[in-house]
Amino acid sequence: MAVPPPLPDPAKAALRADLRARRAAHVVALGEGARAAAQAAADHVLPHIPAGATVSLYLALQDELDPDALITALHARGHALALPTLLDRTTMRFLAWRPGDPLERGPMKLRQPLPTSPERAPDLIVTPLLGFDSLGGRIGFGAGHYDRAFQRYAGAHRIGFAWAMQEVDKVPHDPWDVRLHAVVTEKGFLPV
């Protein structure tokens, strides 16, 4: 497995800053429409999630596309759910969680299950991101948590969950970056 260099790539850092600013402005402009857009994204991805699949999702931070509607629908369908949990600044696992279960604050302000929750091996990982491209390239926050998790759970289907405006022409791709299988936005399901 390739390992990221000790110093961040300035081109990726600049792209991350630009994407954060654009995403924040987009969500402000959407206002109350953000909830309907998140519901549309959930509706687009639900037909692509097999019955009985264990699904890892995330709880939105700031202006990420909120998967709450998707979480509610999957829970109602009886799927086993998991949330990303940072055990330390580099190690992420997926722990079992259901709506209403207690959460704690983890590193990077992540809301995560209690450490006593059992680990789940996801069949499908729904991931947040800052930007994506049509080849399944994904740029996240730069810590590499999801890339390491994608390598650990190599058999899991990887789906980005993002605003359509987060698509870019090309995400810089390094040897340790793991591509997505699909991206879902409020406008549709985009297989890679």
mmCIF file of the C-alpha atoms, coordinates in Angstrom:
data_MODEL
# 
_entry.id   MODEL 
# 
loop_
_atom_site.group_PDB 
_atom_site.id 
_atom_site.type_symbol 
_atom_site.label_atom_id 
_atom_site.label_alt_id 
_atom_site.label_comp_id 
_atom_site.label_asym_id 
_atom_site.label_entity_id 
_atom_site.label_seq_id 
_atom_site.pdbx_PDB_ins_code 
_atom_site.Cartn_x 
_atom_site.Cartn_y 
_atom_site.Cartn_z 
_atom_site.occupancy 
_atom_site.B_iso_or_equiv 
_atom_site.pdbx_formal_charge 
_atom_site.auth_seq_id 
_atom_site.auth_comp_id 
_atom_site.auth_asym_id 
_atom_site.auth_atom_id 
_atom_site.pdbx_PDB_model_num 
ATOM 1   C CA . MET A 1 1   ? 0.000   0.000  0.000   1.00 0.00 ? 1   MET A CA 1 
ATOM 2   C CA . ALA A 1 2   ? 1.342   3.418  -0.944  1.00 0.00 ? 2   ALA A CA 1 
ATOM 3   C CA . VAL A 1 3   ? 1.724   5.916  1.878   1.00 0.00 ? 3   VAL A CA 1 
ATOM 4   C CA . PRO A 1 4   ? 1.046   9.672  1.614   1.00 0.00 ? 4   PRO A CA 1 
ATOM 5   C CA . PRO A 1 5   ? 4.084   11.950 1.794   1.00 0.00 ? 5   PRO A CA 1 
ATOM 6   C CA . PRO A 1 6   ? 4.827   13.777 5.061   1.00 0.00 ? 6   PRO A CA 1 
ATOM 7   C CA . LEU A 1 7   ? 3.994   17.180 3.555   1.00 0.00 ? 7   LEU A CA 1 
ATOM 8   C CA . PRO A 1 8   ? 0.621   17.938 1.966   1.00 0.00 ? 8   PRO A CA 1 
ATOM 9   C CA . ASP A 1 9   ? 0.412   18.512 -1.779  1.00 0.00 ? 9   ASP A CA 1 
ATOM 10  C CA . PRO A 1 10  ? -0.066  22.299 -2.342  1.00 0.00 ? 10  PRO A CA 1 
ATOM 11  C CA . ALA A 1 11  ? -2.268  21.679 -5.404  1.00 0.00 ? 11  ALA A CA 1 
ATOM 12  C CA . LYS A 1 12  ? -4.615  19.440 -3.402  1.00 0.00 ? 12  LYS A CA 1 
ATOM 13  C CA . ALA A 1 13  ? -4.643  21.929 -0.511  1.00 0.00 ? 13  ALA A CA 1 
ATOM 14  C CA . ALA A 1 14  ? -5.656  24.743 -2.882  1.00 0.00 ? 14  ALA A CA 1 
ATOM 15  C CA . LEU A 1 15  ? -8.363  22.582 -4.474  1.00 0.00 ? 15  LEU A CA 1 
ATOM 16  C CA . ARG A 1 16  ? -9.713  21.647 -1.029  1.00 0.00 ? 16  ARG A CA 1 
ATOM 17  C CA . ALA A 1 17  ? -9.907  25.314 0.023   1.00 0.00 ? 17  ALA A CA 1 
ATOM 18  C CA . ASP A 1 18  ? -11.691 26.257 -3.214  1.00 0.00 ? 18  ASP A CA 1 
ATOM 19  C CA . LEU A 1 19  ? -14.143 23.366 -2.915  1.00 0.00 ? 19  LEU A CA 1 
ATOM 20  C CA . ARG A 1 20  ? -14.921 24.152 0.734   1.00 0.00 ? 20  ARG A CA 1 
ATOM 21  C CA . ALA A 1 21  ? -15.700 27.771 -0.149  1.00 0.00 ? 21  ALA A CA 1 
ATOM 22  C CA . ARG A 1 22  ? -17.821 26.821 -3.166  1.00 0.00 ? 22  ARG A CA 1 
ATOM 23  C CA . ARG A 1 23  ? -19.743 24.194 -1.207  1.00 0.00 ? 23  ARG A CA 1 
ATOM 24  C CA . ALA A 1 24  ? -20.445 26.601 1.659   1.00 0.00 ? 24  ALA A CA 1 
ATOM 25  C CA . ALA A 1 25  ? -21.721 29.276 -0.746  1.00 0.00 ? 25  ALA A CA 1 
ATOM 26  C CA . HIS A 1 26  ? -23.875 26.704 -2.536  1.00 0.00 ? 26  HIS A CA 1 
ATOM 27  C CA . VAL A 1 27  ? -25.571 25.561 0.665   1.00 0.00 ? 27  VAL A CA 1 
ATOM 28  C CA . VAL A 1 28  ? -26.218 29.149 1.765   1.00 0.00 ? 28  VAL A CA 1 
ATOM 29  C CA . ALA A 1 29  ? -27.807 29.852 -1.622  1.00 0.00 ? 29  ALA A CA 1 
ATOM 30  C CA . LEU A 1 30  ? -29.984 26.723 -1.352  1.00 0.00 ? 30  LEU A CA 1 
ATOM 31  C CA . GLY A 1 31  ? -31.333 27.724 2.053   1.00 0.00 ? 31  GLY A CA 1 
ATOM 32  C CA . GLU A 1 32  ? -34.374 25.600 2.897   1.00 0.00 ? 32  GLU A CA 1 
ATOM 33  C CA . GLY A 1 33  ? -34.010 23.793 -0.445  1.00 0.00 ? 33  GLY A CA 1 
ATOM 34  C CA . ALA A 1 34  ? -31.078 21.830 0.985   1.00 0.00 ? 34  ALA A CA 1 
ATOM 35  C CA . ARG A 1 35  ? -33.426 19.394 2.732   1.00 0.00 ? 35  ARG A CA 1 
ATOM 36  C CA . ALA A 1 36  ? -35.341 18.619 -0.496  1.00 0.00 ? 36  ALA A CA 1 
ATOM 37  C CA . ALA A 1 37  ? -32.039 18.162 -2.351  1.00 0.00 ? 37  ALA A CA 1 
ATOM 38  C CA . ALA A 1 38  ? -30.815 15.698 0.291   1.00 0.00 ? 38  ALA A CA 1 
ATOM 39  C CA . GLN A 1 39  ? -34.084 13.765 -0.004  1.00 0.00 ? 39  GLN A CA 1 
ATOM 40  C CA . ALA A 1 40  ? -33.665 13.641 -3.797  1.00 0.00 ? 40  ALA A CA 1 
ATOM 41  C CA . ALA A 1 41  ? -30.140 12.232 -3.393  1.00 0.00 ? 41  ALA A CA 1 
ATOM 42  C CA . ALA A 1 42  ? -31.457 9.578  -0.999  1.00 0.00 ? 42  ALA A CA 1 
ATOM 43  C CA . ASP A 1 43  ? -34.185 8.657  -3.488  1.00 0.00 ? 43  ASP A CA 1 
ATOM 44  C CA . HIS A 1 44  ? -31.581 8.283  -6.268  1.00 0.00 ? 44  HIS A CA 1 
ATOM 45  C CA . VAL A 1 45  ? -29.333 5.906  -4.316  1.00 0.00 ? 45  VAL A CA 1 
ATOM 46  C CA . LEU A 1 46  ? -31.930 3.698  -2.581  1.00 0.00 ? 46  LEU A CA 1 
ATOM 47  C CA . PRO A 1 47  ? -32.617 1.490  -5.649  1.00 0.00 ? 47  PRO A CA 1 
ATOM 48  C CA . HIS A 1 48  ? -28.883 0.712  -5.827  1.00 0.00 ? 48  HIS A CA 1 
ATOM 49  C CA . ILE A 1 49  ? -28.606 -0.648 -2.277  1.00 0.00 ? 49  ILE A CA 1 
ATOM 50  C CA . PRO A 1 50  ? -29.196 -4.407 -2.146  1.00 0.00 ? 50  PRO A CA 1 
ATOM 51  C CA . ALA A 1 51  ? -31.573 -5.836 0.429   1.00 0.00 ? 51  ALA A CA 1 
ATOM 52  C CA . GLY A 1 52  ? -29.754 -6.939 3.562   1.00 0.00 ? 52  GLY A CA 1 
ATOM 53  C CA . ALA A 1 53  ? -26.591 -4.939 2.842   1.00 0.00 ? 53  ALA A CA 1 
ATOM 54  C CA . THR A 1 54  ? -24.668 -3.529 5.798   1.00 0.00 ? 54  THR A CA 1 
ATOM 55  C CA . VAL A 1 55  ? -24.269 0.169  5.019   1.00 0.00 ? 55  VAL A CA 1 
ATOM 56  C CA . SER A 1 56  ? -21.815 2.627  6.490   1.00 0.00 ? 56  SER A CA 1 
ATOM 57  C CA . LEU A 1 57  ? -22.954 6.236  6.340   1.00 0.00 ? 57  LEU A CA 1 
ATOM 58  C CA . TYR A 1 58  ? -21.885 9.428  8.073   1.00 0.00 ? 58  TYR A CA 1 
ATOM 59  C CA . LEU A 1 59  ? -23.525 12.188 10.078  1.00 0.00 ? 59  LEU A CA 1 
ATOM 60  C CA . ALA A 1 60  ? -23.141 15.447 8.172   1.00 0.00 ? 60  ALA A CA 1 
ATOM 61  C CA . LEU A 1 61  ? -20.811 18.166 9.363   1.00 0.00 ? 61  LEU A CA 1 
ATOM 62  C CA . GLN A 1 62  ? -21.298 21.799 8.339   1.00 0.00 ? 62  GLN A CA 1 
ATOM 63  C CA . ASP A 1 63  ? -22.381 21.987 4.680   1.00 0.00 ? 63  ASP A CA 1 
ATOM 64  C CA . GLU A 1 64  ? -21.969 18.344 3.642   1.00 0.00 ? 64  GLU A CA 1 
ATOM 65  C CA . LEU A 1 65  ? -24.926 16.790 1.824   1.00 0.00 ? 65  LEU A CA 1 
ATOM 66  C CA . ASP A 1 66  ? -26.916 15.397 4.743   1.00 0.00 ? 66  ASP A CA 1 
ATOM 67  C CA . PRO A 1 67  ? -27.680 11.653 4.532   1.00 0.00 ? 67  PRO A CA 1 
ATOM 68  C CA . ASP A 1 68  ? -30.357 11.764 7.281   1.00 0.00 ? 68  ASP A CA 1 
ATOM 69  C CA . ALA A 1 69  ? -33.176 10.909 4.832   1.00 0.00 ? 69  ALA A CA 1 
ATOM 70  C CA . LEU A 1 70  ? -31.120 7.985  3.525   1.00 0.00 ? 70  LEU A CA 1 
ATOM 71  C CA . ILE A 1 71  ? -30.366 6.803  7.070   1.00 0.00 ? 71  ILE A CA 1 
ATOM 72  C CA . THR A 1 72  ? -34.081 6.909  7.932   1.00 0.00 ? 72  THR A CA 1 
ATOM 73  C CA . ALA A 1 73  ? -35.046 4.941  4.813   1.00 0.00 ? 73  ALA A CA 1 
ATOM 74  C CA . LEU A 1 74  ? -32.343 2.300  5.287   1.00 0.00 ? 74  LEU A CA 1 
ATOM 75  C CA . HIS A 1 75  ? -33.227 1.858  8.953   1.00 0.00 ? 75  HIS A CA 1 
ATOM 76  C CA . ALA A 1 76  ? -36.906 1.417  7.992   1.00 0.00 ? 76  ALA A CA 1 
ATOM 77  C CA . ARG A 1 77  ? -35.870 -1.244 5.437   1.00 0.00 ? 77  ARG A CA 1 
ATOM 78  C CA . GLY A 1 78  ? -34.005 -3.147 8.154   1.00 0.00 ? 78  GLY A CA 1 
ATOM 79  C CA . HIS A 1 79  ? -30.431 -2.579 6.992   1.00 0.00 ? 79  HIS A CA 1 
ATOM 80  C CA . ALA A 1 80  ? -27.601 -2.925 9.494   1.00 0.00 ? 80  ALA A CA 1 
ATOM 81  C CA . LEU A 1 81  ? -26.004 0.523  9.728   1.00 0.00 ? 81  LEU A CA 1 
ATOM 82  C CA . ALA A 1 82  ? -22.581 1.684  10.807  1.00 0.00 ? 82  ALA A CA 1 
ATOM 83  C CA . LEU A 1 83  ? -20.895 5.038  11.285  1.00 0.00 ? 83  LEU A CA 1 
ATOM 84  C CA . PRO A 1 84  ? -17.245 5.930  10.793  1.00 0.00 ? 84  PRO A CA 1 
ATOM 85  C CA . THR A 1 85  ? -15.467 6.122  14.124  1.00 0.00 ? 85  THR A CA 1 
ATOM 86  C CA . LEU A 1 86  ? -12.008 7.566  14.627  1.00 0.00 ? 86  LEU A CA 1 
ATOM 87  C CA . LEU A 1 87  ? -10.131 5.560  17.211  1.00 0.00 ? 87  LEU A CA 1 
ATOM 88  C CA . ASP A 1 88  ? -7.246  8.038  16.962  1.00 0.00 ? 88  ASP A CA 1 
ATOM 89  C CA . ARG A 1 89  ? -6.092  10.598 14.369  1.00 0.00 ? 89  ARG A CA 1 
ATOM 90  C CA . THR A 1 90  ? -5.287  7.895  11.795  1.00 0.00 ? 90  THR A CA 1 
ATOM 91  C CA . THR A 1 91  ? -7.436  4.826  12.507  1.00 0.00 ? 91  THR A CA 1 
ATOM 92  C CA . MET A 1 92  ? -11.076 4.719  11.377  1.00 0.00 ? 92  MET A CA 1 
ATOM 93  C CA . ARG A 1 93  ? -13.433 1.795  11.924  1.00 0.00 ? 93  ARG A CA 1 
ATOM 94  C CA . PHE A 1 94  ? -17.135 1.380  11.207  1.00 0.00 ? 94  PHE A CA 1 
ATOM 95  C CA . LEU A 1 95  ? -19.156 0.762  14.356  1.00 0.00 ? 95  LEU A CA 1 
ATOM 96  C CA . ALA A 1 96  ? -22.764 -0.402 14.546  1.00 0.00 ? 96  ALA A CA 1 
ATOM 97  C CA . TRP A 1 97  ? -25.315 2.349  15.022  1.00 0.00 ? 97  TRP A CA 1 
ATOM 98  C CA . ARG A 1 98  ? -29.065 2.896  14.703  1.00 0.00 ? 98  ARG A CA 1 
ATOM 99  C CA . PRO A 1 99  ? -30.972 6.185  14.828  1.00 0.00 ? 99  PRO A CA 1 
ATOM 100 C CA . GLY A 1 100 ? -31.455 7.043  18.494  1.00 0.00 ? 100 GLY A CA 1 
ATOM 101 C CA . ASP A 1 101 ? -28.316 5.255  19.709  1.00 0.00 ? 101 ASP A CA 1 
ATOM 102 C CA . PRO A 1 102 ? -26.011 7.429  21.822  1.00 0.00 ? 102 PRO A CA 1 
ATOM 103 C CA . LEU A 1 103 ? -23.137 9.257  20.160  1.00 0.00 ? 103 LEU A CA 1 
ATOM 104 C CA . GLU A 1 104 ? -19.934 10.832 21.405  1.00 0.00 ? 104 GLU A CA 1 
ATOM 105 C CA . ARG A 1 105 ? -17.615 13.484 19.974  1.00 0.00 ? 105 ARG A CA 1 
ATOM 106 C CA . GLY A 1 106 ? -14.528 12.043 18.370  1.00 0.00 ? 106 GLY A CA 1 
ATOM 107 C CA . PRO A 1 107 ? -11.503 13.631 16.743  1.00 0.00 ? 107 PRO A CA 1 
ATOM 108 C CA . MET A 1 108 ? -12.224 16.274 14.093  1.00 0.00 ? 108 MET A CA 1 
ATOM 109 C CA . LYS A 1 109 ? -15.675 16.946 15.669  1.00 0.00 ? 109 LYS A CA 1 
ATOM 110 C CA . LEU A 1 110 ? -16.986 13.639 14.327  1.00 0.00 ? 110 LEU A CA 1 
ATOM 111 C CA . ARG A 1 111 ? -20.190 12.394 15.963  1.00 0.00 ? 111 ARG A CA 1 
ATOM 112 C CA . GLN A 1 112 ? -19.595 8.691  16.384  1.00 0.00 ? 112 GLN A CA 1 
ATOM 113 C CA . PRO A 1 113 ? -20.950 5.612  18.179  1.00 0.00 ? 113 PRO A CA 1 
ATOM 114 C CA . LEU A 1 114 ? -19.712 4.736  21.628  1.00 0.00 ? 114 LEU A CA 1 
ATOM 115 C CA . PRO A 1 115 ? -16.532 2.612  21.605  1.00 0.00 ? 115 PRO A CA 1 
ATOM 116 C CA . THR A 1 116 ? -18.507 -0.316 23.047  1.00 0.00 ? 116 THR A CA 1 
ATOM 117 C CA . SER A 1 117 ? -20.489 -0.612 19.783  1.00 0.00 ? 117 SER A CA 1 
ATOM 118 C CA . PRO A 1 118 ? -19.482 -3.650 17.717  1.00 0.00 ? 118 PRO A CA 1 
ATOM 119 C CA . GLU A 1 119 ? -17.455 -3.172 14.558  1.00 0.00 ? 119 GLU A CA 1 
ATOM 120 C CA . ARG A 1 120 ? -19.297 -3.825 11.279  1.00 0.00 ? 120 ARG A CA 1 
ATOM 121 C CA . ALA A 1 121 ? -17.738 -4.782 7.955   1.00 0.00 ? 121 ALA A CA 1 
ATOM 122 C CA . PRO A 1 122 ? -19.762 -2.727 5.469   1.00 0.00 ? 122 PRO A CA 1 
ATOM 123 C CA . ASP A 1 123 ? -20.987 -4.050 2.148   1.00 0.00 ? 123 ASP A CA 1 
ATOM 124 C CA . LEU A 1 124 ? -21.444 -0.472 1.013   1.00 0.00 ? 124 LEU A CA 1 
ATOM 125 C CA . ILE A 1 125 ? -19.689 2.700  2.197   1.00 0.00 ? 125 ILE A CA 1 
ATOM 126 C CA . VAL A 1 126 ? -21.482 6.007  1.625   1.00 0.00 ? 126 VAL A CA 1 
ATOM 127 C CA . THR A 1 127 ? -18.802 8.652  1.960   1.00 0.00 ? 127 THR A CA 1 
ATOM 128 C CA . PRO A 1 128 ? -18.707 12.428 2.211   1.00 0.00 ? 128 PRO A CA 1 
ATOM 129 C CA . LEU A 1 129 ? -16.244 14.331 0.066   1.00 0.00 ? 129 LEU A CA 1 
ATOM 130 C CA . LEU A 1 130 ? -15.134 17.777 -1.041  1.00 0.00 ? 130 LEU A CA 1 
ATOM 131 C CA . GLY A 1 131 ? -14.939 17.006 -4.755  1.00 0.00 ? 131 GLY A CA 1 
ATOM 132 C CA . PHE A 1 132 ? -15.295 14.186 -7.279  1.00 0.00 ? 132 PHE A CA 1 
ATOM 133 C CA . ASP A 1 133 ? -14.750 13.535 -10.965 1.00 0.00 ? 133 ASP A CA 1 
ATOM 134 C CA . SER A 1 134 ? -16.361 11.278 -13.574 1.00 0.00 ? 134 SER A CA 1 
ATOM 135 C CA . LEU A 1 135 ? -13.619 8.650  -13.149 1.00 0.00 ? 135 LEU A CA 1 
ATOM 136 C CA . GLY A 1 136 ? -14.460 8.054  -9.482  1.00 0.00 ? 136 GLY A CA 1 
ATOM 137 C CA . GLY A 1 137 ? -11.735 10.323 -8.180  1.00 0.00 ? 137 GLY A CA 1 
ATOM 138 C CA . ARG A 1 138 ? -12.539 11.680 -4.730  1.00 0.00 ? 138 ARG A CA 1 
ATOM 139 C CA . ILE A 1 139 ? -10.888 14.415 -2.751  1.00 0.00 ? 139 ILE A CA 1 
ATOM 140 C CA . GLY A 1 140 ? -11.652 14.458 0.943   1.00 0.00 ? 140 GLY A CA 1 
ATOM 141 C CA . PHE A 1 141 ? -10.314 16.447 3.854   1.00 0.00 ? 141 PHE A CA 1 
ATOM 142 C CA . GLY A 1 142 ? -6.759  15.190 3.440   1.00 0.00 ? 142 GLY A CA 1 
ATOM 143 C CA . ALA A 1 143 ? -6.280  12.874 6.412   1.00 0.00 ? 143 ALA A CA 1 
ATOM 144 C CA . GLY A 1 144 ? -6.638  9.686  4.332   1.00 0.00 ? 144 GLY A CA 1 
ATOM 145 C CA . HIS A 1 145 ? -9.169  8.042  6.672   1.00 0.00 ? 145 HIS A CA 1 
ATOM 146 C CA . TYR A 1 146 ? -11.506 6.874  3.934   1.00 0.00 ? 146 TYR A CA 1 
ATOM 147 C CA . ASP A 1 147 ? -8.709  5.770  1.582   1.00 0.00 ? 147 ASP A CA 1 
ATOM 148 C CA . ARG A 1 148 ? -7.319  3.527  4.333   1.00 0.00 ? 148 ARG A CA 1 
ATOM 149 C CA . ALA A 1 149 ? -10.827 2.243  5.136   1.00 0.00 ? 149 ALA A CA 1 
ATOM 150 C CA . PHE A 1 150 ? -11.483 1.553  1.441   1.00 0.00 ? 150 PHE A CA 1 
ATOM 151 C CA . GLN A 1 151 ? -8.291  -0.512 1.339   1.00 0.00 ? 151 GLN A CA 1 
ATOM 152 C CA . ARG A 1 152 ? -9.218  -2.356 4.537   1.00 0.00 ? 152 ARG A CA 1 
ATOM 153 C CA . TYR A 1 153 ? -12.724 -3.131 3.226   1.00 0.00 ? 153 TYR A CA 1 
ATOM 154 C CA . ALA A 1 154 ? -11.716 -3.683 -0.394  1.00 0.00 ? 154 ALA A CA 1 
ATOM 155 C CA . GLY A 1 155 ? -14.869 -5.651 -1.196  1.00 0.00 ? 155 GLY A CA 1 
ATOM 156 C CA . ALA A 1 156 ? -17.228 -2.867 -0.103  1.00 0.00 ? 156 ALA A CA 1 
ATOM 157 C CA . HIS A 1 157 ? -18.978 -0.817 -2.776  1.00 0.00 ? 157 HIS A CA 1 
ATOM 158 C CA . ARG A 1 158 ? -17.887 2.847  -2.463  1.00 0.00 ? 158 ARG A CA 1 
ATOM 159 C CA . ILE A 1 159 ? -20.452 5.576  -3.142  1.00 0.00 ? 159 ILE A CA 1 
ATOM 160 C CA . GLY A 1 160 ? -19.772 9.302  -2.804  1.00 0.00 ? 160 GLY A CA 1 
ATOM 161 C CA . PHE A 1 161 ? -22.665 11.384 -1.474  1.00 0.00 ? 161 PHE A CA 1 
ATOM 162 C CA . ALA A 1 162 ? -22.317 14.998 -2.603  1.00 0.00 ? 162 ALA A CA 1 
ATOM 163 C CA . TRP A 1 163 ? -23.862 18.088 -4.098  1.00 0.00 ? 163 TRP A CA 1 
ATOM 164 C CA . ALA A 1 164 ? -23.769 18.010 -7.923  1.00 0.00 ? 164 ALA A CA 1 
ATOM 165 C CA . MET A 1 165 ? -21.778 21.270 -7.907  1.00 0.00 ? 165 MET A CA 1 
ATOM 166 C CA . GLN A 1 166 ? -18.890 19.424 -6.211  1.00 0.00 ? 166 GLN A CA 1 
ATOM 167 C CA . GLU A 1 167 ? -17.982 17.703 -9.479  1.00 0.00 ? 167 GLU A CA 1 
ATOM 168 C CA . VAL A 1 168 ? -14.686 18.877 -10.971 1.00 0.00 ? 168 VAL A CA 1 
ATOM 169 C CA . ASP A 1 169 ? -12.988 18.024 -14.272 1.00 0.00 ? 169 ASP A CA 1 
ATOM 170 C CA . LYS A 1 170 ? -10.215 16.015 -12.647 1.00 0.00 ? 170 LYS A CA 1 
ATOM 171 C CA . VAL A 1 171 ? -9.319  15.181 -9.072  1.00 0.00 ? 171 VAL A CA 1 
ATOM 172 C CA . PRO A 1 172 ? -5.542  14.804 -8.588  1.00 0.00 ? 172 PRO A CA 1 
ATOM 173 C CA . HIS A 1 173 ? -4.903  11.089 -8.062  1.00 0.00 ? 173 HIS A CA 1 
ATOM 174 C CA . ASP A 1 174 ? -2.035  9.695  -6.007  1.00 0.00 ? 174 ASP A CA 1 
ATOM 175 C CA . PRO A 1 175 ? -1.077  6.012  -5.575  1.00 0.00 ? 175 PRO A CA 1 
ATOM 176 C CA . TRP A 1 176 ? -2.812  5.802  -2.168  1.00 0.00 ? 176 TRP A CA 1 
ATOM 177 C CA . ASP A 1 177 ? -6.099  7.311  -3.407  1.00 0.00 ? 177 ASP A CA 1 
ATOM 178 C CA . VAL A 1 178 ? -8.929  4.790  -3.884  1.00 0.00 ? 178 VAL A CA 1 
ATOM 179 C CA . ARG A 1 179 ? -11.555 5.535  -6.514  1.00 0.00 ? 179 ARG A CA 1 
ATOM 180 C CA . LEU A 1 180 ? -15.299 5.418  -5.935  1.00 0.00 ? 180 LEU A CA 1 
ATOM 181 C CA . HIS A 1 181 ? -17.662 3.027  -7.710  1.00 0.00 ? 181 HIS A CA 1 
ATOM 182 C CA . ALA A 1 182 ? -20.361 5.703  -8.017  1.00 0.00 ? 182 ALA A CA 1 
ATOM 183 C CA . VAL A 1 183 ? -21.432 9.133  -6.833  1.00 0.00 ? 183 VAL A CA 1 
ATOM 184 C CA . VAL A 1 184 ? -24.962 10.147 -5.952  1.00 0.00 ? 184 VAL A CA 1 
ATOM 185 C CA . THR A 1 185 ? -26.091 13.760 -5.953  1.00 0.00 ? 185 THR A CA 1 
ATOM 186 C CA . GLU A 1 186 ? -29.411 15.548 -5.785  1.00 0.00 ? 186 GLU A CA 1 
ATOM 187 C CA . LYS A 1 187 ? -29.471 15.285 -9.602  1.00 0.00 ? 187 LYS A CA 1 
ATOM 188 C CA . GLY A 1 188 ? -28.943 11.552 -9.945  1.00 0.00 ? 188 GLY A CA 1 
ATOM 189 C CA . PHE A 1 189 ? -26.884 8.392  -9.539  1.00 0.00 ? 189 PHE A CA 1 
ATOM 190 C CA . LEU A 1 190 ? -23.605 8.513  -11.450 1.00 0.00 ? 190 LEU A CA 1 
ATOM 191 C CA . PRO A 1 191 ? -21.915 5.113  -11.902 1.00 0.00 ? 191 PRO A CA 1 
ATOM 192 C CA . VAL A 1 192 ? -18.200 5.168  -12.638 1.00 0.00 ? 192 VAL A CA 1 
# 
